[in-house]
């Protein structure tokens, strides 16, 4: 499928790129910024906005830069955010 082809291309590109100190630093900062974004989203966004975010979170889960500590941190953040969304709006589970 198209997604599998894209994922294979992205992974091929990533495998050829070195993890520089700059990349490592960004990978440490991004989860913090995402946490703030998700906190604001969960407290201030209308349900219609959050309903559009859920499929994007699920889709992006596989397309993260393959740095172990980054993957672990962002995967955990996405899982916790989805759990909070589904606890607050259980009907979103039915719309997937």
Coordinates of N, CA, C and O in Angstrom, one line a residue:
X1 N 0.8 -1.2 0.0 CA 0.0 0.0 0.0 C 0.9 1.2 0.0 O 2.1 1.2 0.2
X2 N 0.2 2.4 -0.2 CA 0.9 3.6 -0.2 C 1.6 4.0 1.1 O 2.8 4.4 1.1
X3 N 1.0 3.8 2.2 CA 1.6 4.0 3.5 C 2.8 3.2 3.8 O 3.8 3.7 4.3
X4 N 2.7 1.9 3.4 CA 3.9 1.0 3.6 C 5.1 1.4 2.7 O 6.2 1.4 3.1
X5 N 4.8 1.9 1.5 CA 5.8 2.3 0.6 C 6.5 3.6 1.2 O 7.7 3.7 1.2
X6 N 5.7 4.5 1.6 CA 6.2 5.8 2.2 C 7.0 5.4 3.5 O 8.1 6.0 3.6
X7 N 6.5 4.6 4.3 CA 7.3 4.2 5.5 C 8.6 3.6 5.2 O 9.6 3.9 5.8
X8 N 8.6 2.7 4.2 CA 9.9 2.1 3.7 C 10.9 3.1 3.2 O 12.1 3.1 3.5
X9 N 10.4 4.1 2.5 CA 11.2 5.2 1.9 C 11.8 6.0 3.1 O 13.0 6.4 3.1
X10 N 10.9 6.4 4.0 CA 11.4 7.2 5.2 C 12.4 6.4 6.0 O 13.4 7.0 6.4
X11 N 12.2 5.2 6.3 CA 13.1 4.4 7.0 C 14.5 4.3 6.3 O 15.5 4.3 6.9
X12 N 14.4 4.1 5.0 CA 15.6 4.0 4.2 C 16.4 5.3 4.3 O 17.7 5.3 4.5
X13 N 15.7 6.5 4.2 CA 16.4 7.7 4.4 C 17.0 7.9 5.8 O 18.1 8.3 5.9
X14 N 16.2 7.6 6.8 CA 16.7 7.7 8.2 C 17.9 6.9 8.4 O 18.8 7.3 9.2
X15 N 18.0 5.7 7.9 CA 19.1 4.8 8.1 C 20.4 5.4 7.6 O 21.5 5.0 8.0
X16 N 20.3 6.3 6.6 CA 21.5 6.8 6.0 C 21.9 8.1 6.7 O 23.0 8.7 6.4
X17 N 21.1 8.6 7.6 CA 21.4 9.9 8.3 C 22.1 9.6 9.6 O 21.5 8.8 10.4
X18 N 23.1 10.3 10.0 CA 23.7 10.2 11.3 C 22.9 10.9 12.3 O 22.3 11.9 12.1
X19 N 23.0 10.5 13.6 CA 22.4 11.2 14.7 C 23.5 12.1 15.2 O 24.3 11.7 16.0
X20 N 23.3 13.4 14.8 CA 24.3 14.4 15.2 C 23.9 15.0 16.6 O 22.8 14.7 17.1
X21 N 24.8 15.7 17.2 CA 24.4 16.3 18.5 C 23.2 17.2 18.4 O 22.3 17.3 19.3
X22 N 23.0 17.9 17.2 CA 21.9 18.8 17.0 C 20.6 17.9 16.9 O 19.6 18.3 17.5
X23 N 20.6 16.8 16.2 CA 19.5 16.0 16.1 C 19.1 15.4 17.5 O 17.9 15.4 17.9
X24 N 20.1 15.0 18.2 CA 19.9 14.5 19.6 C 19.2 15.5 20.5 O 18.3 15.2 21.2
X25 N 19.7 16.8 20.4 CA 19.1 17.9 21.2 C 17.7 18.1 20.8 O 16.8 18.3 21.7
X26 N 17.4 18.1 19.5 CA 16.0 18.3 19.1 C 15.1 17.2 19.5 O 14.0 17.4 20.0
X27 N 15.6 16.0 19.5 CA 14.9 14.8 19.9 C 14.6 14.9 21.4 O 13.6 14.3 21.9
X28 N 15.4 15.6 22.2 CA 15.1 15.8 23.6 C 14.1 16.9 23.8 O 13.3 16.8 24.8
X29 N 14.0 17.9 23.0 CA 13.1 19.0 23.2 C 11.7 18.7 22.7 O 10.7 19.1 23.2
X30 N 11.6 18.0 21.5 CA 10.3 17.8 20.9 C 9.3 17.2 21.9 O 8.1 17.7 21.9
X31 N 9.6 16.1 22.6 CA 8.5 15.6 23.5 C 8.0 16.6 24.5 O 6.8 16.6 24.9
X32 N 8.9 17.5 25.0 CA 8.4 18.6 25.9 C 7.4 19.5 25.2 O 6.4 19.9 25.8
X33 N 7.7 19.9 24.0 CA 6.8 20.8 23.3 C 5.5 20.1 22.9 O 4.4 20.7 23.0
X34 N 5.6 18.8 22.6 CA 4.4 18.0 22.3 C 3.5 17.9 23.6 O 2.3 17.9 23.5
X35 N 4.1 17.7 24.7 CA 3.4 17.6 26.0 C 2.6 18.9 26.2 O 1.4 18.8 26.5
X36 N 3.2 20.0 26.0 CA 2.5 21.3 26.1 C 1.3 21.4 25.1 O 0.2 21.8 25.5
X37 N 1.6 21.0 23.9 CA 0.6 21.1 22.8 C -0.6 20.2 23.2 O -1.8 20.6 23.1
X38 N -0.3 19.0 23.6 CA -1.4 18.1 23.9 C -2.2 18.5 25.2 O -3.4 18.3 25.2
X39 N -1.5 19.1 26.2 CA -2.2 19.6 27.3 C -3.1 20.7 27.0 O -4.3 20.8 27.4
X40 N -2.7 21.6 26.1 CA -3.5 22.7 25.7 C -4.7 22.2 24.8 O -5.8 22.6 25.0
X41 N -4.4 21.2 24.0 CA -5.4 20.6 23.1 C -6.5 20.0 24.0 O -7.7 20.2 23.8
X42 N -6.1 19.2 25.0 CA -7.1 18.5 25.9 C -7.9 19.4 26.7 O -9.0 19.1 27.1
X43 N -7.4 20.6 27.1 CA -8.1 21.5 28.0 C -8.9 22.5 27.2 O -9.9 23.1 27.8
X44 N -8.5 22.9 26.0 CA -9.1 24.0 25.3 C -9.7 23.8 24.0 O -10.5 24.6 23.5
X45 N -9.4 22.7 23.4 CA -9.9 22.4 22.0 C -11.3 21.9 22.0 O -11.7 21.1 22.9
X46 N -12.1 22.3 21.0 CA -13.4 21.7 20.9 C -13.3 20.2 20.5 O -12.4 19.8 19.9
X47 N -14.3 19.5 20.9 CA -14.3 18.0 20.5 C -14.1 17.8 19.0 O -13.5 16.8 18.7
X48 N -14.6 18.6 18.2 CA -14.5 18.4 16.7 C -13.0 18.5 16.3 O -12.6 17.7 15.4
X49 N -12.2 19.3 16.9 CA -10.8 19.4 16.7 C -10.1 18.2 17.2 O -9.2 17.6 16.5
X50 N -10.4 17.8 18.3 CA -9.8 16.6 18.9 C -10.1 15.4 18.1 O -9.2 14.5 17.9
X51 N -11.3 15.3 17.6 CA -11.7 14.1 16.8 C -10.9 14.1 15.5 O -10.6 13.0 15.1
X52 N -10.5 15.2 15.0 CA -9.6 15.2 13.8 C -8.2 14.8 14.1 O -7.4 14.4 13.3
X53 N -7.8 15.1 15.4 CA -6.4 14.8 15.8 C -6.1 13.4 16.0 O -5.0 12.8 15.7
X54 N -7.1 12.6 16.5 CA -7.0 11.2 16.8 C -6.4 10.4 15.7 O -5.4 9.7 15.8
X55 N -7.0 10.5 14.5 CA -6.5 9.7 13.4 C -5.0 10.1 13.0 O -4.2 9.3 12.6
X56 N -4.7 11.4 13.1 CA -3.4 11.9 12.8 C -2.4 11.3 13.8 O -1.3 10.9 13.4
X57 N -2.7 11.2 15.1 CA -1.8 10.6 16.1 C -1.6 9.2 15.8 O -0.4 8.7 15.8
X58 N -2.6 8.5 15.4 CA -2.4 7.0 15.1 C -1.6 6.9 13.8 O -0.7 6.0 13.8
X59 N -1.8 7.7 12.9 CA -1.0 7.6 11.6 C 0.5 8.0 11.9 O 1.3 7.3 11.3
X60 N 0.7 9.0 12.6 CA 2.1 9.5 12.8 C 2.9 8.6 13.7 O 4.1 8.6 13.8
X61 N 2.3 7.7 14.5 CA 2.9 6.8 15.4 C 4.1 6.0 14.7 O 5.1 5.8 15.3
X62 N 3.9 5.6 13.5 CA 4.9 4.8 12.8 C 5.9 5.6 12.1 O 6.9 5.1 11.6
X63 N 5.7 6.9 12.0 CA 6.6 7.8 11.2 C 7.5 8.7 12.0 O 7.8 9.8 11.6
X64 N 8.0 8.2 13.1 CA 8.8 8.9 14.0 C 10.3 8.7 13.7 O 10.7 7.5 13.3
X65 N 11.1 9.7 14.0 CA 12.6 9.5 13.7 C 13.1 8.4 14.7 O 12.8 8.4 15.9
X66 N 13.9 7.5 14.1 CA 14.3 6.3 14.9 C 15.5 6.5 15.8 O 16.5 5.9 15.7
X67 N 15.3 7.3 16.8 CA 16.3 7.5 17.9 C 15.6 6.9 19.1 O 14.5 7.3 19.5
X68 N 16.2 5.9 19.7 CA 15.5 5.1 20.8 C 14.9 5.9 21.9 O 13.7 5.7 22.1
X69 N 15.6 6.8 22.5 CA 15.0 7.6 23.6 C 13.9 8.5 23.1 O 12.9 8.7 23.8
X70 N 14.0 9.0 21.9 CA 12.9 9.8 21.3 C 11.7 9.0 21.0 O 10.6 9.4 21.4
X71 N 11.9 7.8 20.4 CA 10.7 6.9 20.1 C 10.0 6.6 21.4 O 8.8 6.6 21.5
X72 N 10.7 6.2 22.4 CA 10.1 5.8 23.7 C 9.3 6.9 24.3 O 8.2 6.7 24.7
X73 N 9.9 8.1 24.3 CA 9.3 9.2 24.9 C 8.0 9.6 24.1 O 7.0 9.9 24.7
X74 N 8.1 9.7 22.8 CA 7.0 10.2 22.0 C 5.9 9.1 21.9 O 4.7 9.4 22.0
X75 N 6.3 7.9 21.8 CA 5.3 6.8 21.8 C 4.5 6.8 23.1 O 3.2 6.7 23.1
X76 N 5.2 7.0 24.2 CA 4.5 7.0 25.5 C 3.6 8.2 25.6 O 2.4 8.1 26.1
X77 N 4.0 9.4 25.1 CA 3.2 10.6 25.1 C 2.0 10.4 24.3 O 0.9 10.8 24.7
X78 N 2.1 9.8 23.1 CA 1.0 9.6 22.2 C 0.0 8.7 22.8 O -1.2 8.9 22.8
X79 N 0.5 7.6 23.4 CA -0.4 6.6 24.1 C -1.2 7.3 25.2 O -2.4 7.1 25.4
X80 N -0.5 8.0 26.1 CA -1.1 8.7 27.2 C -2.1 9.7 26.7 O -3.2 9.9 27.3
X81 N -1.8 10.4 25.7 CA -2.8 11.4 25.1 C -4.0 10.7 24.6 O -5.1 11.2 24.8
X82 N -3.8 9.7 23.8 CA -5.0 8.9 23.3 C -5.8 8.4 24.4 O -7.1 8.4 24.3
X83 N -5.2 7.9 25.4 CA -5.9 7.4 26.6 C -6.8 8.5 27.2 O -7.9 8.3 27.5
X84 N -6.2 9.7 27.4 CA -6.9 10.8 28.0 C -8.1 11.2 27.1 O -9.2 11.5 27.6
X85 N -7.8 11.2 25.8 CA -8.9 11.6 24.8 C -10.1 10.6 24.9 O -11.2 11.0 25.0
X86 N -9.7 9.3 24.9 CA -10.8 8.3 24.9 C -11.5 8.2 26.3 O -12.7 7.8 26.3
X87 N -10.8 8.6 27.4 CA -11.5 8.6 28.6 C -12.5 9.8 28.7 O -13.5 9.7 29.3
X88 N -12.0 10.9 28.1 CA -12.9 12.1 28.1 C -14.0 12.1 27.1 O -15.1 12.6 27.3
X89 N -13.7 11.5 25.9 CA -14.7 11.4 24.8 C -14.7 9.9 24.3 O -14.2 9.6 23.2
X90 N -15.4 9.0 25.0 CA -15.4 7.6 24.6 C -16.0 7.4 23.2 O -15.7 6.4 22.6
X91 N -16.9 8.3 22.8 CA -17.5 8.1 21.5 C -16.5 8.2 20.4 O -16.8 7.6 19.3
X92 N -15.4 8.8 20.6 CA -14.3 8.8 19.5 C -13.8 7.4 19.1 O -13.4 7.2 18.0
X93 N -13.9 6.5 20.1 CA -13.5 5.1 19.8 C -14.4 4.5 18.7 O -14.0 3.8 17.9
X94 N -15.6 4.9 18.8 CA -16.6 4.3 17.9 C -16.4 4.9 16.5 O -16.8 4.3 15.5
X95 N -15.9 6.1 16.4 CA -15.7 6.7 15.1 C -14.5 6.3 14.3 O -14.3 6.7 13.2
X96 N -13.6 5.5 14.9 CA -12.4 5.1 14.3 C -12.6 4.0 13.2 O -13.4 3.2 13.3

